[in-house]
Short mmCIF file of C-alpha atoms in Angstrom, two decimals:
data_model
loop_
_atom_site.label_atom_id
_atom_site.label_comp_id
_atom_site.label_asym_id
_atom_site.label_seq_id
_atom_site.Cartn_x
_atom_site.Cartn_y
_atom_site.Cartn_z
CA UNK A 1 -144.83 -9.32 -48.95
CA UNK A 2 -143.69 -10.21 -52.50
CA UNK A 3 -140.47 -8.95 -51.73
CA UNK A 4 -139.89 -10.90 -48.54
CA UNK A 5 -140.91 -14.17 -50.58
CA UNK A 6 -138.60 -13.53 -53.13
CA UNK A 7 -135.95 -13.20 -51.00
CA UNK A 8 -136.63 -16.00 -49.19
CA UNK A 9 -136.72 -18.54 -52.43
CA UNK A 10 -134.08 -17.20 -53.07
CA UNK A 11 -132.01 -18.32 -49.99
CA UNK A 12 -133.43 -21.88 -50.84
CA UNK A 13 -132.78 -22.10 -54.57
CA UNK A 14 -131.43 -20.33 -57.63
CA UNK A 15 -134.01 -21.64 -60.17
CA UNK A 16 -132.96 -22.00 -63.84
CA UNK A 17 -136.26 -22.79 -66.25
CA UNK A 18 -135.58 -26.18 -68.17
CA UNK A 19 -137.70 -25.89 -71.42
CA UNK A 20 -138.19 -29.60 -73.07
CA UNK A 21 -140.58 -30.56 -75.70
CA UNK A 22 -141.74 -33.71 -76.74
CA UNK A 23 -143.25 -34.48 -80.02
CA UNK A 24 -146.72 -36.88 -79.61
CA UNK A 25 -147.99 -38.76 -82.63
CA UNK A 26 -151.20 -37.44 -83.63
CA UNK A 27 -152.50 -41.33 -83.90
CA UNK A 28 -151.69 -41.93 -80.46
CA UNK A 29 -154.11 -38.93 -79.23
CA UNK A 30 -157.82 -38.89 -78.36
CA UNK A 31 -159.69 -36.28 -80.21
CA UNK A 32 -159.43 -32.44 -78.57
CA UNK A 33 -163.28 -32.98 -77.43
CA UNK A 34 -162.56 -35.50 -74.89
CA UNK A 35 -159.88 -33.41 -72.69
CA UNK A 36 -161.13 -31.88 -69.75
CA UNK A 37 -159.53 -28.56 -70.43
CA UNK A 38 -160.10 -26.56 -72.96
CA UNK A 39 -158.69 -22.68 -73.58
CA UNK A 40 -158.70 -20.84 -76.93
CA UNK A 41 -155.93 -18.43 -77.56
CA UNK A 42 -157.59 -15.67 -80.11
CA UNK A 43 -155.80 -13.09 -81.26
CA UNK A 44 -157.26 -11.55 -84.42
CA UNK A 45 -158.84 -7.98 -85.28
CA UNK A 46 -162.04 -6.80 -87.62
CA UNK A 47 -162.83 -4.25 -89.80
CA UNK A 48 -166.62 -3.49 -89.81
CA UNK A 49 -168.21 -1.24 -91.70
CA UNK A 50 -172.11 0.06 -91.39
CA UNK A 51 -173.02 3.16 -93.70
CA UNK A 52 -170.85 5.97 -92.47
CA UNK A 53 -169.46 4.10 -89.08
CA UNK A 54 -166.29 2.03 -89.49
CA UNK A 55 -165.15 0.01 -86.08
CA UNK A 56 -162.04 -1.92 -86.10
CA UNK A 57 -162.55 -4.59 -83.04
CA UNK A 58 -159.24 -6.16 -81.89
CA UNK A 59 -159.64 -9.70 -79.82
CA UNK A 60 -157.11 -10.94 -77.64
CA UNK A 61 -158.42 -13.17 -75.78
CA UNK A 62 -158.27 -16.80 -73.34
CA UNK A 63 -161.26 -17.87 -73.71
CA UNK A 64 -162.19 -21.15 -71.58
CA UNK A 65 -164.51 -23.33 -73.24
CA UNK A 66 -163.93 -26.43 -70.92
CA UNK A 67 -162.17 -26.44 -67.02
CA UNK A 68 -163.66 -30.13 -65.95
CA UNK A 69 -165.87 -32.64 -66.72
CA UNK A 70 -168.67 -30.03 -65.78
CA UNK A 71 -170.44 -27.85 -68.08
CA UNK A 72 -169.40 -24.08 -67.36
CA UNK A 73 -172.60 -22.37 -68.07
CA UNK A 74 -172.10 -19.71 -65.50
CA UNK A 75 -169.02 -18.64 -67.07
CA UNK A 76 -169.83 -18.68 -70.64
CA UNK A 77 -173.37 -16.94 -70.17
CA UNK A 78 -171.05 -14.00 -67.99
CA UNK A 79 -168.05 -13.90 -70.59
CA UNK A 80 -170.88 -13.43 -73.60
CA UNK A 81 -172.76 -10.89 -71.94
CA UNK A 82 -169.92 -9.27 -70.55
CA UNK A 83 -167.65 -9.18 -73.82
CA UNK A 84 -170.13 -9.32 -76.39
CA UNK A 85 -173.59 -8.18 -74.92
CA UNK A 86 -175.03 -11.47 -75.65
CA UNK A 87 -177.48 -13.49 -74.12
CA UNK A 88 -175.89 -16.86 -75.81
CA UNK A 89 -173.96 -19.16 -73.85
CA UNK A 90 -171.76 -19.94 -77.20
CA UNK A 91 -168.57 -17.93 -77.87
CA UNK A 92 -168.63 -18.82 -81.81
CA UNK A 93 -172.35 -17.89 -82.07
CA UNK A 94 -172.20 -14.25 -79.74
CA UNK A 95 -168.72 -13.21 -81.54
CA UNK A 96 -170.82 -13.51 -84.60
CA UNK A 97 -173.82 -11.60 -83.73
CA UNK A 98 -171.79 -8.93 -81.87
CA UNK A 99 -169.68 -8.50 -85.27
CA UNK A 100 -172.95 -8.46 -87.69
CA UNK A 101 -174.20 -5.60 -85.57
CA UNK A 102 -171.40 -3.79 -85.87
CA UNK A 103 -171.62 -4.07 -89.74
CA UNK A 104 -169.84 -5.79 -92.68
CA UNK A 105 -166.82 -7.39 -92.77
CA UNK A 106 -164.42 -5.39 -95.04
CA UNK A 107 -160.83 -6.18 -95.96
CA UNK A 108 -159.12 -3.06 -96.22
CA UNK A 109 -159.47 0.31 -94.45
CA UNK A 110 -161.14 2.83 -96.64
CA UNK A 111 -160.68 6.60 -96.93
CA UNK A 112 -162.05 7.80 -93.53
CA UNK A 113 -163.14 10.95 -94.92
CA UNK A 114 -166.93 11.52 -93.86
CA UNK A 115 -166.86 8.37 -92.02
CA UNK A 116 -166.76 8.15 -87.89
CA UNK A 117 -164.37 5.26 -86.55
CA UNK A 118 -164.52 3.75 -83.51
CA UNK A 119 -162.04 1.43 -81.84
CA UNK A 120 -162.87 -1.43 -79.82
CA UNK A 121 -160.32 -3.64 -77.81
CA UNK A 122 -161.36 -6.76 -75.65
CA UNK A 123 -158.53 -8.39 -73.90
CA UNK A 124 -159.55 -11.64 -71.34
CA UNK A 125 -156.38 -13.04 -69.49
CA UNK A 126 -155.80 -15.68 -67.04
CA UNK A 127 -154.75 -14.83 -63.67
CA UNK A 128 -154.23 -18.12 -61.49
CA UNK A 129 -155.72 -21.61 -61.89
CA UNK A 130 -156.32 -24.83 -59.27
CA UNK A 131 -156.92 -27.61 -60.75
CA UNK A 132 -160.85 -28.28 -59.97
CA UNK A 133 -161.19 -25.17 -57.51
CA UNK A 134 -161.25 -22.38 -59.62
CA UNK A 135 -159.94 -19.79 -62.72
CA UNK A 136 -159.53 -16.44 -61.92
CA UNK A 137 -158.89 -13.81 -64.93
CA UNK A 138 -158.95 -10.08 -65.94
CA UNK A 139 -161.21 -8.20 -68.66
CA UNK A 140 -160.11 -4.98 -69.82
CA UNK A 141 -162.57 -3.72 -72.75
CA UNK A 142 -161.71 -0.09 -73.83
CA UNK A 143 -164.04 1.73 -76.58
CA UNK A 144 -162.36 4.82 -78.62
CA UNK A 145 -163.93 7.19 -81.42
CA UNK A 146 -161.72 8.85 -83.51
CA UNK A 147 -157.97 10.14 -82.95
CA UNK A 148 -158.27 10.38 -79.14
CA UNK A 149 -155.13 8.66 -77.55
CA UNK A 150 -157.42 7.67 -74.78
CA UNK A 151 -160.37 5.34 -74.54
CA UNK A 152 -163.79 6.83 -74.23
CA UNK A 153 -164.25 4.16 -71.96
CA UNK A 154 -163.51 1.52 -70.02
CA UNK A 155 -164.43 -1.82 -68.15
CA UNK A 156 -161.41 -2.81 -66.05
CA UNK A 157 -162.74 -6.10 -64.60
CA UNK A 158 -161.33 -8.63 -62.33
CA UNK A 159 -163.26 -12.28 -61.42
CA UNK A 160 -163.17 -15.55 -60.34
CA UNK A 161 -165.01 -18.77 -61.26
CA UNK A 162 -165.80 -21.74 -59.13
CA UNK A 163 -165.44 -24.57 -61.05
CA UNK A 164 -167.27 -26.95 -58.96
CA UNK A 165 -170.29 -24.91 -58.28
CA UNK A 166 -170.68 -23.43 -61.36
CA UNK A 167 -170.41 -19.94 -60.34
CA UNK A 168 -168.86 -16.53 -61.18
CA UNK A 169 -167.46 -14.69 -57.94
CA UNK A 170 -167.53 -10.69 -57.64
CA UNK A 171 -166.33 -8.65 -54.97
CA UNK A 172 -169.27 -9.09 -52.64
CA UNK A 173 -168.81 -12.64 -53.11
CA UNK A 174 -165.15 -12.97 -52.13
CA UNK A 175 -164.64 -10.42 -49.29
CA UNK A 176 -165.53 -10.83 -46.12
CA UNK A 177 -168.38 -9.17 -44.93
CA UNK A 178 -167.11 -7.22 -41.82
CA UNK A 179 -168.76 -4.11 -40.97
CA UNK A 180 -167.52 -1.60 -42.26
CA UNK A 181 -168.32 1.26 -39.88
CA UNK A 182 -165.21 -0.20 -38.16
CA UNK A 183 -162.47 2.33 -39.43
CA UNK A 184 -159.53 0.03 -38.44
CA UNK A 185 -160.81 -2.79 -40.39
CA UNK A 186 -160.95 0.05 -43.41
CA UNK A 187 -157.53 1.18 -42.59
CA UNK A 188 -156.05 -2.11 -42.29
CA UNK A 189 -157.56 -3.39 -45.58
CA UNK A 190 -156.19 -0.53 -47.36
CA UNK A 191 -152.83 -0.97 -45.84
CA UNK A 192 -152.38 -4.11 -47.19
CA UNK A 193 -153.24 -3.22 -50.62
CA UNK A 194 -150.87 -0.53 -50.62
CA UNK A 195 -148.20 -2.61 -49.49
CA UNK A 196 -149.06 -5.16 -51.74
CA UNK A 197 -148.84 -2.73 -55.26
CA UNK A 198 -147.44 -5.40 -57.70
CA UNK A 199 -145.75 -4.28 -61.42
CA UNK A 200 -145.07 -7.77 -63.18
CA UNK A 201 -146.29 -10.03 -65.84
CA UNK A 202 -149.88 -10.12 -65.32
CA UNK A 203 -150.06 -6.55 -64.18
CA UNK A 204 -150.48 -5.12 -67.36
CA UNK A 205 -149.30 -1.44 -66.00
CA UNK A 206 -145.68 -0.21 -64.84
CA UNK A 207 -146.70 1.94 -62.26
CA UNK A 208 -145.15 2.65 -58.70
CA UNK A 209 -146.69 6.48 -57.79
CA UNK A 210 -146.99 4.93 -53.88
CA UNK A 211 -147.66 8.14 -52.66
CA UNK A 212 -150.63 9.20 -54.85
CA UNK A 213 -152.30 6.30 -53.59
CA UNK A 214 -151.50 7.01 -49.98
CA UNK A 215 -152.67 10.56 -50.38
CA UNK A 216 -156.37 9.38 -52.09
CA UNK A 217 -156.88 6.94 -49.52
CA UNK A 218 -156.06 9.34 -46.47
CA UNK A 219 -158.44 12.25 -48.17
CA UNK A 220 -161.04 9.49 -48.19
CA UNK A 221 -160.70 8.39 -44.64
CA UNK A 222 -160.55 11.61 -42.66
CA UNK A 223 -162.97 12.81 -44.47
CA UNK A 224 -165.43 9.79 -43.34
CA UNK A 225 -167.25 9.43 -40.34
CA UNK A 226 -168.23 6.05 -41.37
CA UNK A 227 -168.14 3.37 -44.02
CA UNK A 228 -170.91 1.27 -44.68
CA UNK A 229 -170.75 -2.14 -46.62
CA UNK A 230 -171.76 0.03 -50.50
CA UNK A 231 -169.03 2.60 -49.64
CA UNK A 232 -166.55 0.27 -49.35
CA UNK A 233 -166.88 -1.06 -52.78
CA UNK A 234 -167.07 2.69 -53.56
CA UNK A 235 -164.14 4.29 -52.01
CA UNK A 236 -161.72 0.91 -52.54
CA UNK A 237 -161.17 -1.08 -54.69
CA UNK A 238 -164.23 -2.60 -56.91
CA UNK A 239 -162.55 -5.62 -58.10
CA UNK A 240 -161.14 -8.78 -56.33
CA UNK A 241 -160.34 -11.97 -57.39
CA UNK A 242 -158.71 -15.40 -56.22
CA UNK A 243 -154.94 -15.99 -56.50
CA UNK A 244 -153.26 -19.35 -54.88
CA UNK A 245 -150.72 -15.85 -52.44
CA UNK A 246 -154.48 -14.10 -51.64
CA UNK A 247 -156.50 -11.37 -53.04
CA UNK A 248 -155.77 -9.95 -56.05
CA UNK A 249 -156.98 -5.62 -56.05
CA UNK A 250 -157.65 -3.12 -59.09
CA UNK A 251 -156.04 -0.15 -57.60
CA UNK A 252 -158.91 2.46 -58.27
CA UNK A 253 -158.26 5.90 -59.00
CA UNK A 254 -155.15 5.76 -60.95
CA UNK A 255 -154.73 4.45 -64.38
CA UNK A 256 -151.67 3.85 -66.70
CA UNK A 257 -151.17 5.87 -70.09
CA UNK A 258 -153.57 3.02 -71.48
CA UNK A 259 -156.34 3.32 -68.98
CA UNK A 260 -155.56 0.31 -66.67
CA UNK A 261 -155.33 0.47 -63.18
CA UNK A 262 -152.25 -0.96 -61.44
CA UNK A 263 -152.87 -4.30 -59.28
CA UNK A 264 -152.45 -5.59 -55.44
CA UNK A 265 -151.84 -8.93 -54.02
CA UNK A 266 -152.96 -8.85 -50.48
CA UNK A 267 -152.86 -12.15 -47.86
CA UNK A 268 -156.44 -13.87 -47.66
CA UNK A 269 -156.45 -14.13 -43.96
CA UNK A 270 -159.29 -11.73 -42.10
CA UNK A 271 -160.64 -10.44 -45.59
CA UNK A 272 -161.94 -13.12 -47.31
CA UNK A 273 -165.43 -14.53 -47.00
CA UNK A 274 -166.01 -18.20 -46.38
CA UNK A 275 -167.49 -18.58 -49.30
CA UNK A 276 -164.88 -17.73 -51.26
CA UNK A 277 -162.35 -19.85 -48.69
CA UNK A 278 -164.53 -22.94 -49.77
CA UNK A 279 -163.63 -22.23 -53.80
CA UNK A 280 -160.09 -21.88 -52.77
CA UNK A 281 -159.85 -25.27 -50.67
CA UNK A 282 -162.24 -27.18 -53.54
CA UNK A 283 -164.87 -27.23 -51.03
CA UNK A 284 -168.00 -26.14 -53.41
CA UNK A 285 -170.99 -28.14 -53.04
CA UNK A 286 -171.48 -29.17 -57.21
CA UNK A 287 -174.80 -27.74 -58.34
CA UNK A 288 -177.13 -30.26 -58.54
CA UNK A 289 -178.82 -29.13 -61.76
CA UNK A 290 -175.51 -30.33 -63.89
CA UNK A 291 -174.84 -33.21 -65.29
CA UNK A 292 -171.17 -34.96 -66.18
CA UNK A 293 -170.46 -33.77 -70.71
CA UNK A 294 -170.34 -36.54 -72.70
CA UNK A 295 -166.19 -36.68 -73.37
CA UNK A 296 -166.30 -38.93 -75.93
CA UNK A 297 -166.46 -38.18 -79.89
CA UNK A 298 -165.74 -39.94 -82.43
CA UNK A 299 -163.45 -39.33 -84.80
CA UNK A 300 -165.21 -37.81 -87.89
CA UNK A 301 -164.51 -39.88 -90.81
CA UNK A 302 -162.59 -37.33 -92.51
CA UNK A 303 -160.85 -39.78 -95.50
CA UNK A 304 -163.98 -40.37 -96.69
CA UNK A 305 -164.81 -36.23 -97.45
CA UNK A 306 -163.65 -34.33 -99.59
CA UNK A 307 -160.09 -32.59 -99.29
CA UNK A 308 -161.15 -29.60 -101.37
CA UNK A 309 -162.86 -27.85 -98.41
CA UNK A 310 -160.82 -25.16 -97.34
CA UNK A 311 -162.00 -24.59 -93.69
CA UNK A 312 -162.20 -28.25 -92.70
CA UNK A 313 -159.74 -29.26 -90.02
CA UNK A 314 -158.79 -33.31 -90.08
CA UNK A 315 -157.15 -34.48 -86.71
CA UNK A 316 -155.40 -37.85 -88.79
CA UNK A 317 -154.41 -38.09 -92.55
CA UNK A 318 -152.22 -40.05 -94.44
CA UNK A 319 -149.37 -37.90 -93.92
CA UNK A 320 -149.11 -35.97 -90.46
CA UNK A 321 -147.87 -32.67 -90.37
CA UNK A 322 -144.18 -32.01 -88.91
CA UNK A 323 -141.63 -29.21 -87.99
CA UNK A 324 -139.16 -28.98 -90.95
CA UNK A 325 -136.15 -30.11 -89.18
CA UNK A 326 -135.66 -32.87 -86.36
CA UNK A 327 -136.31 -32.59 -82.62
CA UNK A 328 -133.23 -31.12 -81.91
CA UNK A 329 -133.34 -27.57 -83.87
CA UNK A 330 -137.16 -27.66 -83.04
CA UNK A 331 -136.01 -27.89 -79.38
CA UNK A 332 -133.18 -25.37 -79.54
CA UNK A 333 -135.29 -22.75 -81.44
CA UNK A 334 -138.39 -23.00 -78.93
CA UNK A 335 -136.17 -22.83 -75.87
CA UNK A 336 -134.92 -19.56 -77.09
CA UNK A 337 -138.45 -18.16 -76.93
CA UNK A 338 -139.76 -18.28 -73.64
CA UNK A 339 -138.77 -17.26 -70.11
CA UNK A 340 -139.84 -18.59 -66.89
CA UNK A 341 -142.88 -16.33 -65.84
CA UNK A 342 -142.19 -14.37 -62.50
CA UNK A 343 -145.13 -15.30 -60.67
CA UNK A 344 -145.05 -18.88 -61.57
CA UNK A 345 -141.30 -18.76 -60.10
CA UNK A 346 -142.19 -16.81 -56.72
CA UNK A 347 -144.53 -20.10 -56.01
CA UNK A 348 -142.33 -22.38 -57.77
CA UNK A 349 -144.85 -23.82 -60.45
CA UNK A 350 -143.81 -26.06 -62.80
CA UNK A 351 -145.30 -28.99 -65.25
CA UNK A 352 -145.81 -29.43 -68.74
CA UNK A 353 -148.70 -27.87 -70.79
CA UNK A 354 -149.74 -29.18 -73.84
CA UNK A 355 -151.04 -26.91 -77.03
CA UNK A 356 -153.14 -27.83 -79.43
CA UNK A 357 -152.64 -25.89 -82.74
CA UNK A 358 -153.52 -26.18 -86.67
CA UNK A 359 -151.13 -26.39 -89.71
CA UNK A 360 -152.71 -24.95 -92.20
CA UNK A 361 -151.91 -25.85 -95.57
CA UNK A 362 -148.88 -23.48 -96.32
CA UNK A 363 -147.43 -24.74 -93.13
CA UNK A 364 -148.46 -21.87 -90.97
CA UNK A 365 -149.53 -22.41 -87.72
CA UNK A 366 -152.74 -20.97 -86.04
CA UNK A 367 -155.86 -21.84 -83.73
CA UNK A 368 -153.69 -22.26 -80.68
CA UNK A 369 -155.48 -23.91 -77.55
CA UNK A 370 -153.66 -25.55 -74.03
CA UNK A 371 -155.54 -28.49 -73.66
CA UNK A 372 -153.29 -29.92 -70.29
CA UNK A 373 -152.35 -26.61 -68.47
CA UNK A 374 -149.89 -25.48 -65.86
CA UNK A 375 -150.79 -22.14 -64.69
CA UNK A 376 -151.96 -19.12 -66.71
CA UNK A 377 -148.44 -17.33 -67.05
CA UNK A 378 -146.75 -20.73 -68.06
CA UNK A 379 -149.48 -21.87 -70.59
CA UNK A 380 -149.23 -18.27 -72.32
CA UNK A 381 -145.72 -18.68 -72.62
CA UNK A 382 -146.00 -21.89 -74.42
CA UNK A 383 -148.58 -20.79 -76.23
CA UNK A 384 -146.05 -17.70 -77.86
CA UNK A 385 -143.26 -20.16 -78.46
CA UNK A 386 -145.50 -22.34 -80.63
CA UNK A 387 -146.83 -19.41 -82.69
CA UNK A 388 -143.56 -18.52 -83.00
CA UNK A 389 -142.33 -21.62 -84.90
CA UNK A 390 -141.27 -21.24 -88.53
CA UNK A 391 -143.28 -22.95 -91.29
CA UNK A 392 -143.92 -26.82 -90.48
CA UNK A 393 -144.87 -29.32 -93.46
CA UNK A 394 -148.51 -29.85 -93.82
CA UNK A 395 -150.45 -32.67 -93.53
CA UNK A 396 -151.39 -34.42 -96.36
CA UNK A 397 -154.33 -36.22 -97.37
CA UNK A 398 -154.71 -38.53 -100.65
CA UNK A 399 -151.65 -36.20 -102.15
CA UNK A 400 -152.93 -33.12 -101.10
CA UNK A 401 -151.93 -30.44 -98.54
CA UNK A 402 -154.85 -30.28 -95.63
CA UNK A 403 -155.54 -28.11 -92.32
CA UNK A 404 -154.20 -30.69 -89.36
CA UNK A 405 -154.69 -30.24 -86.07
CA UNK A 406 -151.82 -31.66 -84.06
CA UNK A 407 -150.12 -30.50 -80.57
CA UNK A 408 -146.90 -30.66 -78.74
CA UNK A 409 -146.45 -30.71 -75.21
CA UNK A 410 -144.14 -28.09 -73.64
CA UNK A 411 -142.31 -28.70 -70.04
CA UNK A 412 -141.14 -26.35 -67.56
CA UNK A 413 -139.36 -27.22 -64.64
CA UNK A 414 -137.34 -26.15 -62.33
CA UNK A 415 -133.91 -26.99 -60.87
CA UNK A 416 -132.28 -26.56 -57.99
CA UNK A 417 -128.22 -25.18 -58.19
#
């Protein structure tokens, strides 16, 4: 199916990704609390150390903290428990107790002699959004002791969240409930997925061993007399989630070198539920229980504090922070950076995403967020190109270098040849 839409965009158009940025003036923007979209880009790693266990915990991770004018309890209450093993509904305040159990903070790996390590990666990724409808993203969580090259475990997991309603979606929620004694239906369903095998930028495998597959699903079926509606989440895949082409599959049973299983797009049409056909047209009923978050914050008078506080971020100072160079070469060097995203070009996405960051005061750049998204793929991208920027000068405040938050908004279009 991919394959046939490829081909066919690319009969229509030869698409060339235009990459513009804009600089904003931080004075002319409204504080980061009142957008309506909200995602943290963390990538950072901890060394932990209680008694004789060391754990290093590596975080890469999109974490949503705001999708609409709606509260996203649901979704912060699943990501915590799922991620950290928190009841919290707070990402600060669960990252924080999950690290304290896992011991102190130290800043340098000690001799390991005696001591047991354990490795602990959590990786959250955005798969599609729709504006309003619904985010759908992948958790991979692997936990390894020691020198093994392979993960003692792990959670390969795939979801969706209706933004409207408040809700996370699962399997059962998003497939259609057809009985599953009927073998054809089975047969059918695992057709497509085959046939729908994906390796590309959100994949996160390179794998293409068709036949495997084929061979594990045909043991499985002959040697069936029936399937009920638990064996099918049993025997197929386990996890499904929302993308704007259809379903998107965990192939189970195979995994790459790093323990991930490869992925499927399948068409929507006679598998998914009508539930999960109402998240993908916008048509969730709001839960009633939520009210509208108060957007608006004022601007902390930041002038008036003092500038010797070294984890305090001001959002305007006397002296905004700037890339060291003019638009042009600021232009020319981010262009270089990113490539148009091949999902984003098989459904012809474009738009301009704009991310939030911090200078700090030695001109780095860190704390990314996108604050006015595109799509997942497209956002990321812009995300890398800003990280990648070279020293910027720092904001200043009374005569003194400051953290400043600023952002620049990144454009990707496409044009027709």
């Amino acid at each position: 199916m991919k394959e046939r839409l490829f081909k066919r965009r690319q009969v229509r158009m030869t698409c060339l990704a235009v990459f513009t940025v804009i600089m904003t003036t931080l004075s002319a923007q409204p504080s980061m609390n009142r957008h309506r979209y909200h995602i943290n880009y963390v990538n950072e790693s901890h060394l932990l150390r209680k008694g004789n266990h060391l754990t290093v915990v590596h975080l890469n991770l999109e974490w949503p903290l705001r999708l609409s004018d709606l509260p996203t309890t649901a979704l912060q209450q699943f990501l915590c428990e799922e991620v950290f093993d928190s009841k919290n509904v707070d990402y600060e305040t669960s990252l924080s107790s999950y690290l304290n159990r896992q011991g102190d903070e130290i800043s340098q790996m000690p001799e390991t002699s005696g001591l047991s390590v354990n490795y602990v990666h959590f990786n959250l990724h955005g798969l599609a959004w729709e504006k309003d409808k619904y985010l759908s993203m992948r958790l991979v969580m692997k936990w390894r002791s020691g020198d093994k090259e392979k993960p003692d475990s792990l959670a390969n997991i795939l979801f969706t969240y209706d933004v409207a309603a408040d809700k996370v979606l699962r399997t059962k929620d998003i497939l259609y409930k057809h009985s599953f004694t009927d073998l054809f239906f089975t047969e059918n369903l695992v057709n497509c997925i085959l046939e729908g095998m994906v390796e590309d930028d959100f994949s996160m495998s390179n794998f293409s061993n068709t036949r495997t597959v084929e061979s594990l699903v045909s043991n499985i079926i002959e040697g069936m007399d029936y399937f009920t509606y638990d064996d099918i989440f049993y025997y197929l895949p386990d996890e499904v989630c929302l993308m704007p082409l259809g379903l998107l599959f965990n192939i189970p049973w195979l995994y790459d070198e790093d323990g991930i299983n490869p992925i499927s797009i399948i068409p929507k049409d006679g598998f998914i539920s009508k539930r999960a056909l109402k998240t993908m047209e916008g048509k969730s009923k709001p839960r009633k229980d939520r009210t509208v978050e108060n957007q608006v914050s004022s601007v902390s008078s930041d002038v008036a504090l003092s500038v010797d506080d070294p984890l305090r971020v001001y959002e305007m100072v006397d002296s905004m922070p700037h890339y060291d160079g003019d638009t042009k070469e600021m232009l020319l060097f981010l262009k270089r950076q990113v490539s148009y995203p091949s999902y984003e070009l098989l459904l012809g996405i474009e738009g301009k995403v704009t991310v939030s960051f911090v200078v700090e005061r030695d001109g780095t750049i860190s704390s990314p967020s996108v604050i006015s998204p595109v799509s997942p793929g497209i956002d990321r991208q812009a995300v890398a190109a800003v990280l990648a920027m070279p020293r910027w000068v720092p904001g200043k405040l009374n005569g003194v270098a400051v953290r400043t938050r600023t952002s620049v908004p990144v454009n990707f279009k496409l044009e027709k040849q």
